[in-house]
Structure formats: C-alpha cells, structure tokens
CSV table of C-alpha atoms in Angstrom, one decimal:
chain,number,residue,atom,x,y,z
A,316,MET,CA,-26.5,-13.3,-16.6
A,317,SER,CA,-26.0,-10.0,-14.7
A,318,ALA,CA,-23.2,-7.6,-15.3
A,319,TYR,CA,-21.7,-8.4,-11.9
A,320,SER,CA,-21.9,-12.2,-12.6
A,321,LYS,CA,-20.1,-11.7,-15.9
A,322,TYR,CA,-17.4,-9.8,-14.0
A,323,ILE,CA,-16.9,-12.6,-11.4
A,324,ASN,CA,-16.7,-15.1,-14.2
A,325,SER,CA,-14.0,-13.1,-16.0
A,326,PHE,CA,-12.2,-12.7,-12.6
A,327,VAL,CA,-12.1,-16.5,-12.3
A,328,LEU,CA,-11.1,-17.0,-15.9
A,329,SER,CA,-8.2,-14.6,-15.6
A,330,VAL,CA,-6.9,-16.5,-12.6
A,331,SER,CA,-7.3,-19.9,-14.3
A,332,VAL,CA,-5.4,-18.7,-17.4
A,333,VAL,CA,-2.5,-17.4,-15.3
A,334,ASN,CA,-2.4,-20.7,-13.3
A,335,VAL,CA,-2.1,-22.7,-16.5
A,336,MET,CA,0.7,-20.4,-17.7
A,337,ALA,CA,2.5,-20.8,-14.3
A,338,THR,CA,2.7,-24.5,-14.7
A,339,ASN,CA,4.3,-24.3,-18.1
A,340,LYS,CA,6.9,-21.5,-17.9
A,341,LYS,CA,8.6,-19.2,-15.5
A,342,ILE,CA,6.7,-16.1,-14.4
A,343,VAL,CA,8.2,-12.7,-15.2
A,344,LEU,CA,7.2,-9.9,-12.8
A,345,PRO,CA,8.0,-6.2,-12.9
A,346,ASP,CA,11.5,-5.8,-11.5
A,347,LEU,CA,10.6,-4.0,-8.3
A,348,ILE,CA,7.9,-6.5,-7.4
A,349,GLU,CA,10.1,-9.5,-8.0
A,350,ALA,CA,13.0,-7.9,-6.1
A,351,GLU,CA,10.7,-7.3,-3.2
A,352,LEU,CA,9.5,-10.9,-3.2
A,353,ILE,CA,13.0,-12.2,-3.1
A,354,ALA,CA,14.2,-9.7,-0.4
A,355,THR,CA,11.2,-10.5,1.9
A,356,ASN,CA,11.6,-14.2,1.5
A,357,PRO,CA,15.3,-14.8,2.3
A,358,GLY,CA,16.5,-18.3,1.5
A,359,ILE,CA,13.5,-19.2,-0.5
A,360,ASN,CA,14.0,-22.0,-3.0
A,361,ALA,CA,13.4,-21.7,-6.7
A,362,GLU,CA,10.2,-23.8,-6.7
A,363,LYS,CA,8.5,-21.9,-3.9
A,364,LEU,CA,9.6,-18.6,-5.4
A,365,GLU,CA,7.8,-19.5,-8.7
A,366,GLU,CA,4.7,-20.3,-6.7
A,367,LEU,CA,4.7,-16.9,-5.0
A,368,LYS,CA,5.4,-15.2,-8.3
A,369,ALA,CA,2.5,-17.0,-9.9
A,370,LYS,CA,0.1,-15.7,-7.2
A,371,VAL,CA,1.3,-12.2,-7.7
A,372,ALA,CA,1.0,-12.5,-11.5
A,373,GLU,CA,-2.6,-13.7,-11.1
A,374,GLN,CA,-3.4,-10.5,-9.1
A,375,LEU,CA,-1.6,-8.2,-11.6
A,376,ALA,CA,-3.6,-9.8,-14.5
A,377,ILE,CA,-6.8,-9.2,-12.6
A,378,ASN,CA,-5.9,-5.6,-11.9
A,379,LYS,CA,-5.0,-5.0,-15.6
A,380,LYS,CA,-8.3,-6.4,-16.8
A,381,ARG,CA,-10.3,-4.4,-14.2
A,382,GLU,CA,-8.5,-1.2,-15.1
A,383,ALA,CA,-9.4,-1.7,-18.8
A,384,GLU,CA,-13.1,-2.3,-17.8
A,385,LEU,CA,-13.2,0.9,-15.7
A,386,ASN,CA,-11.7,2.9,-18.6
A,387,ASP,CA,-14.2,1.5,-21.1
A,388,ILE,CA,-16.9,4.2,-21.1
A,389,SER,CA,-19.3,1.9,-23.0
A,390,GLN,CA,-19.5,-0.6,-20.2
A,391,PRO,CA,-21.1,-0.4,-16.7
A,392,LYS,CA,-18.6,0.3,-14.0
A,393,LEU,CA,-20.2,-2.4,-11.7
A,394,ARG,CA,-19.4,-0.4,-8.5
A,395,LEU,CA,-22.0,1.8,-7.0
A,396,THR,CA,-21.1,2.2,-3.3
A,397,THR,CA,-18.1,3.6,-1.5
A,398,ALA,CA,-16.6,2.6,1.9
A,399,PHE,CA,-13.7,4.1,3.8
A,400,VAL,CA,-11.1,3.3,6.5
A,401,SER,CA,-12.8,2.8,9.8
A,402,SER,CA,-9.9,2.0,12.1
A,403,TYR,CA,-6.2,2.3,12.1
A,404,ILE,CA,-4.8,-0.9,13.8
A,405,GLY,CA,-1.1,-0.3,13.8
A,406,THR,CA,2.0,-0.9,11.7
A,407,TYR,CA,3.6,-3.7,9.8
A,408,VAL,CA,7.1,-4.2,8.5
A,409,PHE,CA,8.2,-6.7,5.8
A,410,PRO,CA,10.2,-9.7,7.2
A,411,GLY,CA,13.9,-9.1,6.6
A,412,THR,CA,13.6,-5.3,6.5
A,413,SER,CA,14.0,-2.5,9.0
A,414,ALA,CA,11.1,-0.2,9.9
A,415,GLY,CA,10.6,3.0,8.1
A,416,THR,CA,8.6,5.8,9.7
A,417,LEU,CA,4.9,6.4,9.8
A,418,ASN,CA,3.4,9.5,11.3
A,419,ASN,CA,-0.3,10.3,11.9
A,420,GLY,CA,-1.6,6.9,10.9
A,421,THR,CA,-5.1,7.8,12.3
A,422,ASN,CA,-5.4,10.4,9.5
A,423,LEU,CA,-6.2,7.5,7.2
A,424,GLN,CA,-9.7,7.2,8.7
A,425,GLY,CA,-12.8,8.5,7.0
A,426,PRO,CA,-13.3,10.0,3.5
A,427,PRO,CA,-10.7,12.2,1.8
A,428,ASN,CA,-10.2,15.4,4.0
A,429,GLY,CA,-6.7,16.8,3.4
A,430,MET,CA,-5.3,15.1,6.5
A,431,TYR,CA,-2.4,12.8,5.6
A,432,ALA,CA,-0.6,9.8,7.0
A,433,ASP,CA,3.1,10.3,6.4
A,434,PHE,CA,5.2,7.2,5.2
A,435,TYR,CA,9.0,7.4,4.7
A,436,THR,CA,11.6,4.8,3.9
A,437,ALA,CA,15.2,5.0,2.8
A,438,TYR,CA,17.9,2.5,1.8
A,439,PRO,CA,20.3,1.1,3.1
A,440,PRO,CA,19.3,-1.0,4.8
A,441,ALA,CA,16.1,-2.3,3.2
A,442,LYS,CA,13.2,-0.6,4.9
A,443,SER,CA,9.4,-0.9,4.8
A,444,ILE,CA,6.4,0.6,6.7
A,445,PHE,CA,2.7,-0.1,6.4
A,446,ALA,CA,-0.4,0.9,8.2
A,447,ILE,CA,-2.9,-1.9,8.9
A,448,VAL,CA,-6.6,-0.8,8.7
A,449,THR,CA,-10.1,-2.1,8.7
A,450,MET,CA,-12.9,-0.7,6.5
A,451,THR,CA,-16.4,0.6,7.3
A,452,VAL,CA,-18.0,-2.5,5.7
A,453,SER,CA,-17.0,-6.2,5.2
A,454,LEU,CA,-18.1,-8.0,2.1
A,455,ASN,CA,-17.9,-11.4,0.6
A,456,ARG,CA,-17.2,-10.2,-2.9
A,457,ALA,CA,-14.5,-8.5,-4.9
A,458,VAL,CA,-14.0,-4.7,-4.5
A,459,ASP,CA,-11.9,-2.0,-6.2
A,460,ILE,CA,-9.3,-0.4,-3.9
A,461,TYR,CA,-8.3,3.2,-4.4
A,462,ILE,CA,-5.7,5.3,-2.6
A,463,TYR,CA,-5.7,9.1,-2.3
A,464,ALA,CA,-2.1,10.2,-2.1
A,465,LYS,CA,0.7,12.6,-3.1
A,466,LYS,CA,4.4,12.7,-2.8
A,467,GLY,CA,6.1,13.8,0.4
A,468,VAL,CA,8.6,16.6,0.7
A,469,ASN,CA,11.6,14.2,0.6
A,470,ALA,CA,10.3,12.1,-2.3
A,471,GLY,CA,12.8,10.3,-4.5
A,472,PRO,CA,12.3,9.0,-8.0
A,473,ALA,CA,10.3,5.8,-7.1
A,474,ASN,CA,7.7,6.6,-4.5
A,475,TYR,CA,5.4,3.6,-4.7
A,476,VAL,CA,2.3,3.1,-2.7
A,477,LYS,CA,1.5,-0.5,-2.0
A,478,VAL,CA,-1.6,-2.2,-0.7
A,479,TYR,CA,-2.0,-5.7,0.7
A,480,TYR,CA,-5.0,-7.6,1.9
A,481,SER,CA,-5.4,-10.3,4.6
A,482,PRO,CA,-8.3,-12.8,4.2
A,483,ASP,CA,-7.6,-14.3,7.6
A,484,ASN,CA,-7.3,-11.6,10.4
A,485,MET,CA,-3.7,-10.7,9.6
A,486,ALA,CA,-2.3,-14.3,9.5
A,487,ASN,CA,-1.3,-13.9,5.9
A,488,TRP,CA,-0.9,-10.9,3.5
A,489,HIS,CA,-1.3,-10.9,-0.3
A,490,LEU,CA,-0.6,-8.1,-2.8
A,491,VAL,CA,-3.4,-6.0,-4.1
A,492,GLY,CA,-1.2,-3.8,-6.2
A,493,GLN,CA,1.4,-1.0,-6.3
A,494,VAL,CA,1.3,2.3,-8.1
A,495,LEU,CA,3.9,5.1,-8.5
A,496,VAL,CA,2.7,8.2,-6.8
A,497,THR,CA,3.2,11.1,-9.2
A,498,THR,CA,1.0,13.9,-7.6
A,499,ALA,CA,3.2,16.7,-6.5
A,500,ASN,CA,3.7,17.5,-2.8
A,501,ASN,CA,2.4,21.0,-3.3
A,502,ALA,CA,-0.8,19.9,-5.1
A,503,ALA,CA,-4.0,21.3,-3.6
A,504,SER,CA,-5.5,17.8,-3.4
A,505,PRO,CA,-4.2,14.2,-3.6
A,506,GLY,CA,-4.3,12.1,-6.7
A,507,LYS,CA,-6.7,9.2,-6.8
A,508,TYR,CA,-5.0,5.9,-7.7
A,509,LEU,CA,-6.6,2.6,-8.6
A,510,MET,CA,-4.6,-0.1,-6.7
A,511,GLY,CA,-6.5,-3.2,-7.9
A,512,SER,CA,-9.3,-5.5,-7.3
A,513,ALA,CA,-9.3,-7.3,-4.0
A,514,PRO,CA,-11.1,-10.5,-3.1
A,515,PRO,CA,-12.9,-10.7,0.3
A,516,PHE,CA,-10.6,-9.6,3.2
A,517,THR,CA,-10.6,-8.9,6.9
A,518,HIS,CA,-7.9,-6.2,6.8
A,519,LEU,CA,-5.9,-4.1,4.4
A,520,MET,CA,-2.6,-2.4,4.8
A,521,VAL,CA,-1.1,0.5,2.9
A,522,GLY,CA,2.5,1.7,2.8
A,523,THR,CA,5.8,1.9,1.0
A,524,ALA,CA,9.2,0.3,0.9
A,525,SER,CA,12.8,1.1,-0.1
A,526,MET,CA,14.3,-2.3,-1.0
A,527,ASP,CA,17.4,-1.0,-2.9
A,528,SER,CA,19.0,2.2,-4.1
A,529,THR,CA,16.6,2.6,-7.0
A,530,THR,CA,13.6,2.9,-4.7
A,531,SER,CA,15.2,5.2,-2.1
A,532,PRO,CA,14.0,7.3,-0.6
A,533,SER,CA,10.3,6.7,-0.8
A,534,HIS,CA,8.1,9.4,0.8
A,535,ILE,CA,4.4,9.4,0.3
A,536,LEU,CA,1.4,11.1,2.0
A,537,VAL,CA,-1.8,9.1,2.0
A,538,ASP,CA,-5.1,10.8,2.7
A,539,THR,CA,-7.2,7.7,2.8
A,540,MET,CA,-7.9,4.3,1.3
A,541,VAL,CA,-11.3,3.7,-0.3
A,542,MET,CA,-13.1,0.7,-1.6
A,543,GLU,CA,-15.8,0.8,-4.3
A,544,TYR,CA,-18.2,-2.0,-4.7
C-alpha cells in the first residue's frame, strides 16, 4: 500500500470514528466554532444542530491528525506540489450577520508576494466577510490548505482566519478550519498557517467574523491561500 493510500484510509477511518461518536453522545466543539454555528443557523432545532456539529467535529479530527503527520519528521509529508489562488470571485457573508469590509481581494491571487487582502469585522452587530476564490488546479483528492497572513493595524484579541470549501459550485459551504493569526502587523513577512485538509472542492473562501464581543474587532491581512498536494 502506498503512503498516500494509507493516508486516505486513515482519513476515512477518522471520519468513521467521529460518526460513531456522534450517534452516541453530544458533540462538544470549541466555543467560538459552536457559537458561530448557532449564530449562523437561527432557529435551528437541537437534532439538526447536533448533525452540523458532528460534521464540523469530523473535519477538526481530520485536521488534528494531519497536523500531527506533518510535524512527524520521520514520516513522508505526502504533499509534493503547490497550487495558488487563480481567481477572486467576490464576497460572501454568513447568513444572519452583517457584512464586514474587504479591501483589495484580488491581492489574494498568485504566490505570496507581500500584497494583502484586508479583512475587517467588528461587533455589534455580528459581522462576517469572506473572499471566494478558485485555485490554479482542481483535483479529486484531499489537499492541505495553508494561509499566509498577519494581523491588521486594528487587530483585537481574537483575529481568526477561517477557510471554507464548496464541493458543488458554491451551493453549500463546509468548514476547513480556523486559526488564530498571531503574526504581528509590522512583521516583514506573513506567517504560514495550516488551515486543514480539504476534500475535493470547486471553490474556497477565506475570511473572518466577529460574532460577539470576545471576537471583536477581527482584522487580518491575507497575502494568499495555498494548497499542497
């Protein structure tokens, strides 16, 4: 069995384990992610919320496993090729939130070059803002998603960069991951952040949100989004 086949098998196993857990007990997500699910699905009933939480928990488990693999220097990294943002499509706002601001979204295109897209949200009310993009290649296998980013000049204590993928031409969006941006605004270059492992997709979107006072304001500068495969 090839190294990549072993990875795919472990990917499926992780999802299966979490699915079993989801049928037997309530899923507990990080506070910010769960609050965002609830805020963006107003009126959702308890059963449907648990279904959504289970899907997010699956993704987080996959991300954690992949991060451990990438940090294990004794194992092959399984990713040899890099692809970048090819097109900036436009913006997206979470249902139930007001629009934040996005400036220079086209700066996301291409490899890291010191040109930034500027994302800003502040609460109240709940705000979100995302840039929808396509990548330079389209694949039918899992890829690692990275963000090159740093904090904006008006950054608060919780400047989270979030990435979602759509498998169906923007009809539905699913979480890849979220990471706290810690690279200082005056840093000479952005930090490189592993967002997670995404299954096949047609589009990605990157952005931030301020859902309550603990995540406000959120100000991030994103150089580009990269996938390694």
